[in-house]
mmCIF file of C-alpha atoms in Angstrom:
data_model
loop_
_atom_site.group_PDB
_atom_site.id
_atom_site.type_symbol
_atom_site.label_atom_id
_atom_site.label_comp_id
_atom_site.label_asym_id
_atom_site.label_seq_id
_atom_site.Cartn_x
_atom_site.Cartn_y
_atom_site.Cartn_z
ATOM 1 C CA UNK A 1 121.759 62.293 159.592
ATOM 2 C CA UNK A 2 124.041 65.206 158.704
ATOM 3 C CA UNK A 3 122.500 68.324 157.153
ATOM 4 C CA UNK A 4 123.030 69.006 153.428
ATOM 5 C CA UNK A 5 125.905 71.292 152.507
ATOM 6 C CA UNK A 6 125.016 74.966 152.552
ATOM 7 C CA UNK A 7 125.088 77.071 149.431
ATOM 8 C CA UNK A 8 128.243 79.017 148.631
ATOM 9 C CA UNK A 9 127.301 82.336 150.164
ATOM 10 C CA UNK A 10 128.752 84.871 152.579
ATOM 11 C CA UNK A 11 125.814 84.342 154.957
ATOM 12 C CA UNK A 12 125.926 80.629 155.708
ATOM 13 C CA UNK A 13 124.208 79.452 158.872
ATOM 14 C CA UNK A 14 126.776 79.287 161.635
ATOM 15 C CA UNK A 15 124.633 76.811 163.564
ATOM 16 C CA UNK A 16 125.539 74.072 161.057
ATOM 17 C CA UNK A 17 129.235 74.499 161.711
ATOM 18 C CA UNK A 18 130.490 72.702 164.764
ATOM 19 C CA UNK A 19 133.745 73.956 166.282
ATOM 20 C CA UNK A 20 136.752 71.731 165.905
ATOM 21 C CA UNK A 21 137.706 69.719 168.974
ATOM 22 C CA UNK A 22 139.657 71.789 171.466
ATOM 23 C CA UNK A 23 138.499 75.146 170.080
ATOM 24 C CA UNK A 24 136.356 77.493 172.179
ATOM 25 C CA UNK A 25 132.664 77.771 171.275
ATOM 26 C CA UNK A 26 131.369 80.563 169.090
ATOM 27 C CA UNK A 27 130.561 83.481 171.376
ATOM 28 C CA UNK A 28 127.967 85.274 169.260
ATOM 29 C CA UNK A 29 125.836 84.617 166.193
ATOM 30 C CA UNK A 30 123.623 86.916 164.193
ATOM 31 C CA UNK A 31 120.037 85.767 164.612
ATOM 32 C CA UNK A 32 117.426 88.299 163.415
ATOM 33 C CA UNK A 33 114.565 86.553 165.229
ATOM 34 C CA UNK A 34 116.526 86.449 168.478
ATOM 35 C CA UNK A 35 117.427 90.125 168.027
ATOM 36 C CA UNK A 36 113.745 90.995 167.550
ATOM 37 C CA UNK A 37 112.749 88.972 170.625
ATOM 38 C CA UNK A 38 115.472 90.653 172.659
ATOM 39 C CA UNK A 39 114.285 94.104 171.572
ATOM 40 C CA UNK A 40 110.682 93.209 172.432
ATOM 41 C CA UNK A 41 111.690 91.913 175.859
ATOM 42 C CA UNK A 42 113.826 94.985 176.500
ATOM 43 C CA UNK A 43 110.954 97.290 175.547
ATOM 44 C CA UNK A 44 108.525 95.337 177.728
ATOM 45 C CA UNK A 45 110.933 95.457 180.655
ATOM 46 C CA UNK A 46 111.321 99.214 180.216
ATOM 47 C CA UNK A 47 107.568 99.752 179.961
ATOM 48 C CA UNK A 48 106.817 97.736 183.095
ATOM 49 C CA UNK A 49 109.626 99.279 185.131
ATOM 50 C CA UNK A 50 107.267 101.512 187.115
ATOM 51 C CA UNK A 51 109.025 101.064 190.450
ATOM 52 C CA UNK A 52 110.855 104.389 190.249
ATOM 53 C CA UNK A 53 109.078 107.033 192.369
ATOM 54 C CA UNK A 54 109.499 109.748 189.724
ATOM 55 C CA UNK A 55 107.876 107.613 187.027
ATOM 56 C CA UNK A 56 105.065 106.510 189.363
ATOM 57 C CA UNK A 57 104.378 110.153 190.245
ATOM 58 C CA UNK A 58 104.076 111.042 186.554
ATOM 59 C CA UNK A 59 101.627 108.183 186.024
ATOM 60 C CA UNK A 60 99.451 109.327 188.945
ATOM 61 C CA UNK A 61 99.506 112.924 187.695
ATOM 62 C CA UNK A 62 98.488 111.762 184.218
ATOM 63 C CA UNK A 63 95.449 109.968 185.661
ATOM 64 C CA UNK A 64 94.576 113.005 187.782
ATOM 65 C CA UNK A 65 94.731 115.280 184.735
ATOM 66 C CA UNK A 66 92.365 113.023 182.789
ATOM 67 C CA UNK A 67 89.973 112.807 185.754
ATOM 68 C CA UNK A 68 89.949 116.605 186.081
ATOM 69 C CA UNK A 69 88.776 116.850 182.470
ATOM 70 C CA UNK A 70 86.187 114.085 183.009
ATOM 71 C CA UNK A 71 84.799 115.918 186.058
ATOM 72 C CA UNK A 72 84.079 118.966 183.901
ATOM 73 C CA UNK A 73 81.573 116.975 181.857
ATOM 74 C CA UNK A 74 78.938 116.634 184.573
ATOM 75 C CA UNK A 75 79.598 119.794 186.590
ATOM 76 C CA UNK A 76 77.117 122.688 186.478
ATOM 77 C CA UNK A 77 79.169 125.068 188.640
ATOM 78 C CA UNK A 78 82.732 125.444 189.823
ATOM 79 C CA UNK A 79 81.743 124.197 193.275
ATOM 80 C CA UNK A 80 80.079 121.154 191.732
ATOM 81 C CA UNK A 81 83.205 120.482 189.682
ATOM 82 C CA UNK A 82 85.380 120.792 192.796
ATOM 83 C CA UNK A 83 83.264 118.269 194.706
ATOM 84 C CA UNK A 84 83.227 115.795 191.809
ATOM 85 C CA UNK A 85 86.944 116.262 191.224
ATOM 86 C CA UNK A 86 87.767 115.649 194.885
ATOM 87 C CA UNK A 87 85.865 112.353 194.852
ATOM 88 C CA UNK A 88 87.371 111.251 191.540
ATOM 89 C CA UNK A 89 90.869 112.337 192.567
ATOM 90 C CA UNK A 90 90.725 110.289 195.768
ATOM 91 C CA UNK A 91 89.563 107.150 194.008
ATOM 92 C CA UNK A 92 91.852 107.704 191.023
ATOM 93 C CA UNK A 93 94.933 108.156 193.186
ATOM 94 C CA UNK A 94 94.163 104.999 195.157
ATOM 95 C CA UNK A 95 93.472 102.939 192.056
ATOM 96 C CA UNK A 96 96.530 104.266 190.230
ATOM 97 C CA UNK A 97 98.864 103.537 193.126
ATOM 98 C CA UNK A 98 97.402 100.064 193.603
ATOM 99 C CA UNK A 99 97.843 99.322 189.874
ATOM 100 C CA UNK A 100 101.414 100.641 189.891
ATOM 101 C CA UNK A 101 102.319 98.508 192.909
ATOM 102 C CA UNK A 102 100.818 95.413 191.263
ATOM 103 C CA UNK A 103 102.626 96.034 187.966
ATOM 104 C CA UNK A 104 105.885 96.754 189.790
ATOM 105 C CA UNK A 105 105.625 93.506 191.748
ATOM 106 C CA UNK A 106 104.791 91.477 188.625
ATOM 107 C CA UNK A 107 107.027 93.299 186.130
ATOM 108 C CA UNK A 108 109.313 90.332 185.412
ATOM 109 C CA UNK A 109 106.629 87.736 184.605
ATOM 110 C CA UNK A 110 104.687 90.399 182.708
ATOM 111 C CA UNK A 111 107.745 91.148 180.591
ATOM 112 C CA UNK A 112 107.969 87.492 179.555
ATOM 113 C CA UNK A 113 104.386 87.373 178.262
ATOM 114 C CA UNK A 114 103.404 87.982 174.667
ATOM 115 C CA UNK A 115 101.755 91.260 173.613
ATOM 116 C CA UNK A 116 98.195 89.908 173.952
ATOM 117 C CA UNK A 117 98.915 88.334 177.317
ATOM 118 C CA UNK A 118 100.471 91.533 178.627
ATOM 119 C CA UNK A 119 97.508 93.611 177.496
ATOM 120 C CA UNK A 120 95.019 91.228 179.100
ATOM 121 C CA UNK A 121 96.862 91.171 182.427
ATOM 122 C CA UNK A 122 97.405 94.944 182.439
ATOM 123 C CA UNK A 123 93.718 95.666 181.798
ATOM 124 C CA UNK A 124 92.670 93.028 184.324
ATOM 125 C CA UNK A 125 94.900 94.561 186.988
ATOM 126 C CA UNK A 126 93.436 97.976 186.195
ATOM 127 C CA UNK A 127 89.872 96.737 186.571
ATOM 128 C CA UNK A 128 90.706 94.868 189.786
ATOM 129 C CA UNK A 129 92.497 97.904 191.261
ATOM 130 C CA UNK A 130 89.540 100.178 190.527
ATOM 131 C CA UNK A 131 87.058 97.767 192.120
ATOM 132 C CA UNK A 132 89.350 97.236 195.128
ATOM 133 C CA UNK A 133 89.254 100.984 195.816
ATOM 134 C CA UNK A 134 85.543 101.461 194.982
ATOM 135 C CA UNK A 135 84.098 98.604 197.062
ATOM 136 C CA UNK A 136 85.167 99.873 200.535
ATOM 137 C CA UNK A 137 83.951 103.371 199.657
ATOM 138 C CA UNK A 138 80.600 101.986 198.468
ATOM 139 C CA UNK A 139 80.158 99.860 201.593
ATOM 140 C CA UNK A 140 80.898 102.933 203.725
ATOM 141 C CA UNK A 141 78.277 104.908 201.808
ATOM 142 C CA UNK A 142 80.795 107.472 200.555
ATOM 143 C CA UNK A 143 80.069 106.725 196.888
ATOM 144 C CA UNK A 144 77.144 105.217 195.021
ATOM 145 C CA UNK A 145 76.976 101.431 194.888
ATOM 146 C CA UNK A 146 75.093 98.986 192.716
ATOM 147 C CA UNK A 147 75.801 96.467 189.993
ATOM 148 C CA UNK A 148 75.645 98.983 187.159
ATOM 149 C CA UNK A 149 77.975 101.355 188.993
ATOM 150 C CA UNK A 150 80.363 98.455 189.640
ATOM 151 C CA UNK A 151 80.422 97.578 185.943
ATOM 152 C CA UNK A 152 81.245 101.196 185.163
ATOM 153 C CA UNK A 153 84.087 101.152 187.672
ATOM 154 C CA UNK A 154 85.451 97.962 186.087
ATOM 155 C CA UNK A 155 85.434 99.527 182.634
ATOM 156 C CA UNK A 156 86.918 102.773 183.919
ATOM 157 C CA UNK A 157 89.738 100.902 185.657
ATOM 158 C CA UNK A 158 90.512 98.912 182.526
ATOM 159 C CA UNK A 159 90.385 102.097 180.443
ATOM 160 C CA UNK A 160 92.808 103.980 182.661
ATOM 161 C CA UNK A 161 95.093 100.938 182.743
ATOM 162 C CA UNK A 162 95.049 100.921 178.933
ATOM 163 C CA UNK A 163 95.879 104.643 178.939
ATOM 164 C CA UNK A 164 98.806 104.189 181.310
ATOM 165 C CA UNK A 165 100.059 101.139 179.436
ATOM 166 C CA UNK A 166 99.915 103.009 176.109
ATOM 167 C CA UNK A 167 101.892 105.886 177.634
ATOM 168 C CA UNK A 168 104.485 103.570 179.200
ATOM 169 C CA UNK A 169 104.861 101.572 175.986
ATOM 170 C CA UNK A 170 105.257 104.765 173.945
ATOM 171 C CA UNK A 171 107.868 105.982 176.417
ATOM 172 C CA UNK A 172 109.751 102.675 176.062
ATOM 173 C CA UNK A 173 109.605 102.854 172.248
ATOM 174 C CA UNK A 174 110.968 106.399 172.281
ATOM 175 C CA UNK A 175 113.665 105.365 174.714
ATOM 176 C CA UNK A 176 114.829 102.326 172.719
ATOM 177 C CA UNK A 177 116.598 104.135 169.843
ATOM 178 C CA UNK A 178 118.333 106.439 172.321
ATOM 179 C CA UNK A 179 119.456 103.438 174.366
ATOM 180 C CA UNK A 180 120.734 101.666 171.244
ATOM 181 C CA UNK A 181 122.555 104.797 170.093
ATOM 182 C CA UNK A 182 124.148 105.274 173.499
ATOM 183 C CA UNK A 183 125.203 101.618 173.611
ATOM 184 C CA UNK A 184 126.743 101.806 170.120
ATOM 185 C CA UNK A 185 128.646 104.974 170.951
ATOM 186 C CA UNK A 186 129.770 103.413 174.229
ATOM 187 C CA UNK A 187 131.067 100.337 172.433
ATOM 188 C CA UNK A 188 132.847 102.485 169.865
ATOM 189 C CA UNK A 189 134.515 104.505 172.594
ATOM 190 C CA UNK A 190 135.371 101.442 174.671
ATOM 191 C CA UNK A 191 136.624 98.773 172.281
ATOM 192 C CA UNK A 192 139.504 100.853 171.000
ATOM 193 C CA UNK A 193 142.039 99.222 168.685
ATOM 194 C CA UNK A 194 144.941 100.472 170.803
ATOM 195 C CA UNK A 195 143.695 98.510 173.831
ATOM 196 C CA UNK A 196 143.318 95.292 171.851
ATOM 197 C CA UNK A 197 146.735 95.824 170.243
ATOM 198 C CA UNK A 198 148.432 96.495 173.595
ATOM 199 C CA UNK A 199 146.734 93.544 175.310
ATOM 200 C CA UNK A 200 147.722 91.118 172.548
ATOM 201 C CA UNK A 201 151.283 92.451 172.530
ATOM 202 C CA UNK A 202 151.429 91.957 176.291
ATOM 203 C CA UNK A 203 150.222 88.366 175.962
ATOM 204 C CA UNK A 204 152.698 87.639 173.143
ATOM 205 C CA UNK A 205 155.565 89.013 175.215
ATOM 206 C CA UNK A 206 154.597 86.722 178.098
ATOM 207 C CA UNK A 207 154.099 83.535 176.082
ATOM 208 C CA UNK A 208 157.753 82.490 176.247
ATOM 209 C CA UNK A 209 158.651 83.784 179.711
ATOM 210 C CA UNK A 210 155.404 83.260 181.651
ATOM 211 C CA UNK A 211 152.788 81.182 179.786
ATOM 212 C CA UNK A 212 150.383 81.118 182.738
ATOM 213 C CA UNK A 213 150.209 84.919 182.942
ATOM 214 C CA UNK A 214 149.822 85.093 179.166
ATOM 215 C CA UNK A 215 146.885 82.701 179.407
ATOM 216 C CA UNK A 216 145.348 84.793 182.196
ATOM 217 C CA UNK A 217 145.661 87.948 180.073
ATOM 218 C CA UNK A 218 143.954 86.271 177.127
ATOM 219 C CA UNK A 219 141.177 84.913 179.368
ATOM 220 C CA UNK A 220 140.521 88.385 180.788
ATOM 221 C CA UNK A 221 140.581 89.884 177.299
ATOM 222 C CA UNK A 222 138.145 87.256 176.018
ATOM 223 C CA UNK A 223 135.755 87.926 178.912
ATOM 224 C CA UNK A 224 135.857 91.680 178.270
ATOM 225 C CA UNK A 225 134.994 91.269 174.599
ATOM 226 C CA UNK A 226 132.435 88.554 175.331
ATOM 227 C CA UNK A 227 130.623 90.978 177.618
ATOM 228 C CA UNK A 228 130.960 93.848 175.157
ATOM 229 C CA UNK A 229 129.613 91.918 172.181
ATOM 230 C CA UNK A 230 126.969 89.859 173.976
ATOM 231 C CA UNK A 231 123.295 90.725 173.562
ATOM 232 C CA UNK A 232 122.504 91.852 177.088
ATOM 233 C CA UNK A 233 119.364 93.127 178.713
ATOM 234 C CA UNK A 234 118.534 96.536 180.048
ATOM 235 C CA UNK A 235 120.712 96.198 183.151
ATOM 236 C CA UNK A 236 123.293 94.032 184.875
ATOM 237 C CA UNK A 237 124.383 93.708 188.478
ATOM 238 C CA UNK A 238 127.077 95.989 189.821
ATOM 239 C CA UNK A 239 129.032 92.859 190.774
ATOM 240 C CA UNK A 240 129.297 91.940 187.074
ATOM 241 C CA UNK A 241 130.523 95.414 186.185
ATOM 242 C CA UNK A 242 133.101 95.304 188.982
ATOM 243 C CA UNK A 243 134.352 91.927 187.743
ATOM 244 C CA UNK A 244 134.733 93.353 184.234
ATOM 245 C CA UNK A 245 136.665 96.352 185.579
ATOM 246 C CA UNK A 246 138.917 94.027 187.599
ATOM 247 C CA UNK A 247 139.756 92.063 184.452
ATOM 248 C CA UNK A 248 140.533 95.221 182.527
ATOM 249 C CA UNK A 249 142.820 96.568 185.246
ATOM 250 C CA UNK A 250 144.502 93.163 185.601
ATOM 251 C CA UNK A 251 145.496 93.352 181.925
ATOM 252 C CA UNK A 252 146.753 96.904 182.320
ATOM 253 C CA UNK A 253 148.727 95.987 185.446
ATOM 254 C CA UNK A 254 150.588 93.350 183.453
ATOM 255 C CA UNK A 255 151.378 95.957 180.800
ATOM 256 C CA UNK A 256 152.376 98.833 183.097
ATOM 257 C CA UNK A 257 153.939 96.765 185.870
ATOM 258 C CA UNK A 258 154.866 98.767 188.964
ATOM 259 C CA UNK A 259 153.743 102.006 187.292
ATOM 260 C CA UNK A 260 150.102 101.094 187.899
ATOM 261 C CA UNK A 261 148.870 100.616 191.445
ATOM 262 C CA UNK A 262 145.260 99.567 191.980
ATOM 263 C CA UNK A 263 143.206 99.837 195.155
ATOM 264 C CA UNK A 264 139.776 98.229 195.634
ATOM 265 C CA UNK A 265 137.263 98.957 198.396
ATOM 266 C CA UNK A 266 134.013 97.184 197.585
ATOM 267 C CA UNK A 267 131.165 96.722 200.051
ATOM 268 C CA UNK A 268 129.442 93.370 199.288
ATOM 269 C CA UNK A 269 126.104 95.007 200.103
ATOM 270 C CA UNK A 270 126.205 96.899 196.780
ATOM 271 C CA UNK A 271 126.676 93.860 194.524
ATOM 272 C CA UNK A 272 122.968 93.531 193.708
ATOM 273 C CA UNK A 273 122.558 97.141 192.525
ATOM 274 C CA UNK A 274 121.461 97.404 188.894
ATOM 275 C CA UNK A 275 123.464 99.395 186.358
ATOM 276 C CA UNK A 276 123.508 99.696 182.569
ATOM 277 C CA UNK A 277 125.973 97.266 180.982
ATOM 278 C CA UNK A 278 129.462 98.588 180.214
ATOM 279 C CA UNK A 279 129.159 101.620 182.471
ATOM 280 C CA UNK A 280 132.083 101.140 184.901
ATOM 281 C CA UNK A 281 134.823 99.882 182.574
ATOM 282 C CA UNK A 282 135.005 103.121 180.519
ATOM 283 C CA UNK A 283 135.663 105.033 183.742
ATOM 284 C CA UNK A 284 138.611 102.846 184.761
ATOM 285 C CA UNK A 285 139.927 102.918 181.190
ATOM 286 C CA UNK A 286 139.766 106.706 181.264
ATOM 287 C CA UNK A 287 141.662 106.669 184.563
ATOM 288 C CA UNK A 288 144.465 104.568 183.066
ATOM 289 C CA UNK A 289 144.621 106.315 179.728
ATOM 290 C CA UNK A 290 144.564 109.917 180.957
ATOM 291 C CA UNK A 291 146.050 109.533 184.442
ATOM 292 C CA UNK A 292 148.571 106.679 184.426
ATOM 293 C CA UNK A 293 149.762 106.342 180.835
ATOM 294 C CA UNK A 294 151.114 109.900 180.391
ATOM 295 C CA UNK A 295 152.819 109.938 183.825
ATOM 296 C CA UNK A 296 156.455 108.812 183.694
ATOM 297 C CA UNK A 297 156.270 107.513 187.274
ATOM 298 C CA UNK A 298 152.847 105.990 186.850
ATOM 299 C CA UNK A 299 150.210 106.412 189.489
ATOM 300 C CA UNK A 300 147.289 104.891 191.341
ATOM 301 C CA UNK A 301 143.731 103.985 190.367
ATOM 302 C CA UNK A 302 141.254 103.543 193.215
ATOM 303 C CA UNK A 303 137.812 101.989 192.851
ATOM 304 C CA UNK A 304 135.351 102.019 195.744
ATOM 305 C CA UNK A 305 131.681 101.137 196.079
ATOM 306 C CA UNK A 306 129.678 101.621 199.254
ATOM 307 C CA UNK A 307 126.249 102.354 200.688
ATOM 308 C CA UNK A 308 125.849 105.970 201.777
ATOM 309 C CA UNK A 309 122.554 107.429 203.013
ATOM 310 C CA UNK A 310 120.469 104.847 201.196
ATOM 311 C CA UNK A 311 122.375 105.161 197.923
ATOM 312 C CA UNK A 312 125.095 103.136 196.225
ATOM 313 C CA UNK A 313 128.126 105.342 195.571
ATOM 314 C CA UNK A 314 130.759 104.119 193.099
ATOM 315 C CA UNK A 315 133.925 106.224 192.980
ATOM 316 C CA UNK A 316 136.774 105.832 190.465
ATOM 317 C CA UNK A 317 139.807 108.012 191.235
ATOM 318 C CA UNK A 318 143.210 108.326 189.612
ATOM 319 C CA UNK A 319 146.305 110.371 190.289
ATOM 320 C CA UNK A 320 147.304 113.029 187.782
ATOM 321 C CA UNK A 321 150.906 113.107 186.588
ATOM 322 C CA UNK A 322 152.925 116.194 185.769
ATOM 323 C CA UNK A 323 152.661 115.598 182.025
ATOM 324 C CA UNK A 324 149.275 116.510 180.569
ATOM 325 C CA UNK A 325 147.314 113.534 179.286
ATOM 326 C CA UNK A 326 145.556 113.394 175.963
ATOM 327 C CA UNK A 327 142.255 115.262 175.986
ATOM 328 C CA UNK A 328 139.398 113.055 177.044
ATOM 329 C CA UNK A 329 136.152 112.619 175.134
ATOM 330 C CA UNK A 330 133.032 113.871 176.830
ATOM 331 C CA UNK A 331 130.860 111.536 174.738
ATOM 332 C CA UNK A 332 131.593 108.519 176.949
ATOM 333 C CA UNK A 333 130.562 110.463 180.054
ATOM 334 C CA UNK A 334 127.472 111.781 178.271
ATOM 335 C CA UNK A 335 126.497 108.238 177.281
ATOM 336 C CA UNK A 336 126.959 106.970 180.832
ATOM 337 C CA UNK A 337 124.722 109.729 182.167
ATOM 338 C CA UNK A 338 122.101 109.117 179.482
ATOM 339 C CA UNK A 339 122.000 105.372 180.110
ATOM 340 C CA UNK A 340 121.773 105.888 183.871
ATOM 341 C CA UNK A 341 118.858 108.258 183.279
ATOM 342 C CA UNK A 342 117.127 105.751 181.023
ATOM 343 C CA UNK A 343 117.487 103.013 183.634
ATOM 344 C CA UNK A 344 116.970 104.893 186.908
ATOM 345 C CA UNK A 345 115.428 108.210 185.803
ATOM 346 C CA UNK A 346 116.327 110.939 188.327
ATOM 347 C CA UNK A 347 117.404 108.415 190.986
ATOM 348 C CA UNK A 348 120.929 108.059 189.512
ATOM 349 C CA UNK A 349 123.629 110.515 188.567
ATOM 350 C CA UNK A 350 127.234 110.676 187.376
ATOM 351 C CA UNK A 351 129.657 113.532 187.975
ATOM 352 C CA UNK A 352 133.400 114.176 187.635
ATOM 353 C CA UNK A 353 135.814 116.645 189.204
ATOM 354 C CA UNK A 354 139.504 117.332 189.911
ATOM 355 C CA UNK A 355 140.748 117.777 193.440
ATOM 356 C CA UNK A 356 144.219 117.808 195.032
ATOM 357 C CA UNK A 357 146.058 116.191 192.143
ATOM 358 C CA UNK A 358 143.415 113.540 191.509
ATOM 359 C CA UNK A 359 140.596 113.052 189.040
ATOM 360 C CA UNK A 360 137.362 111.578 190.387
ATOM 361 C CA UNK A 361 134.382 110.025 188.617
ATOM 362 C CA UNK A 362 131.363 109.165 190.775
ATOM 363 C CA UNK A 363 128.205 107.216 190.024
ATOM 364 C CA UNK A 364 125.276 107.312 192.456
ATOM 365 C CA UNK A 365 122.582 104.630 192.196
ATOM 366 C CA UNK A 366 119.465 103.526 194.075
ATOM 367 C CA UNK A 367 120.242 100.980 196.776
ATOM 368 C CA UNK A 368 119.376 97.350 195.888
#
């Protein structure tokens, strides 16, 4: 039975409209509930992403600071406080590290749970981690044992897990607006009208003389905008970003012809590395726009990705023509750096420099 006709309004449900035969499916719809779920999942993924050494170190130091204050409560002298703090610090460090390892290993299934389920699992892991550290010490006679002491350890572990979870969740909430702002600015700097205009003009010029190439240009253009406008998660694989950059450069090669030479050197071992979405394409677009377009003879864009000393190194280089290009915008580079920091903390970096008639942009990432 067909649904009743929708009211005459500007916000009719797109789900009730089926595409005509032969037309491509709708690529994106506005769904507030789906948007809210996506934001919740993204925040949960960010909160549980405790696998970075720098973030884990901060969590351990936070627990140690709280334990140092707790040790003051029952200490009569400085020596007494030092002894109590040493015992608490040893157990706290072990329990914290065990909890962080468990959360890191289970971060994906934890991110898919609801808020109550996440809280229950997080507190349970905290209690279990505390007991797992306390039991061997109690059996060895290094700390006091007993049922009552064990119950206290359980509660303390759950309490510290709640503290760490609250801190991680707050960090993710603070990070989310910055991530959204960086993504919006990145989209604004990337989906420029001149690129769309040039790509469509290129396809129109090819329709009569080379329909297959025109179709390929439109397919690449559609994939670029599908990726740009899709609701994506916190990260994508480097292989996906490389594919997007290939499509962009394929369109530009059709437009510039022999003026644009492209070289690729990609090590398959780097494909699984995680990067923020839409982080590589702005670099190759910058290379074309400021290096190739203003040069009367054109030039070369080189893209390489390799493993070097335990890190993934992505390098985008372009030749510089004699004519000065239009001034670039530092906002795109700032956004790339900010999004890399949000995803990988201090383990990733992005830098640019000029050397021997070439402009280089380099991204360094943790190895997959």
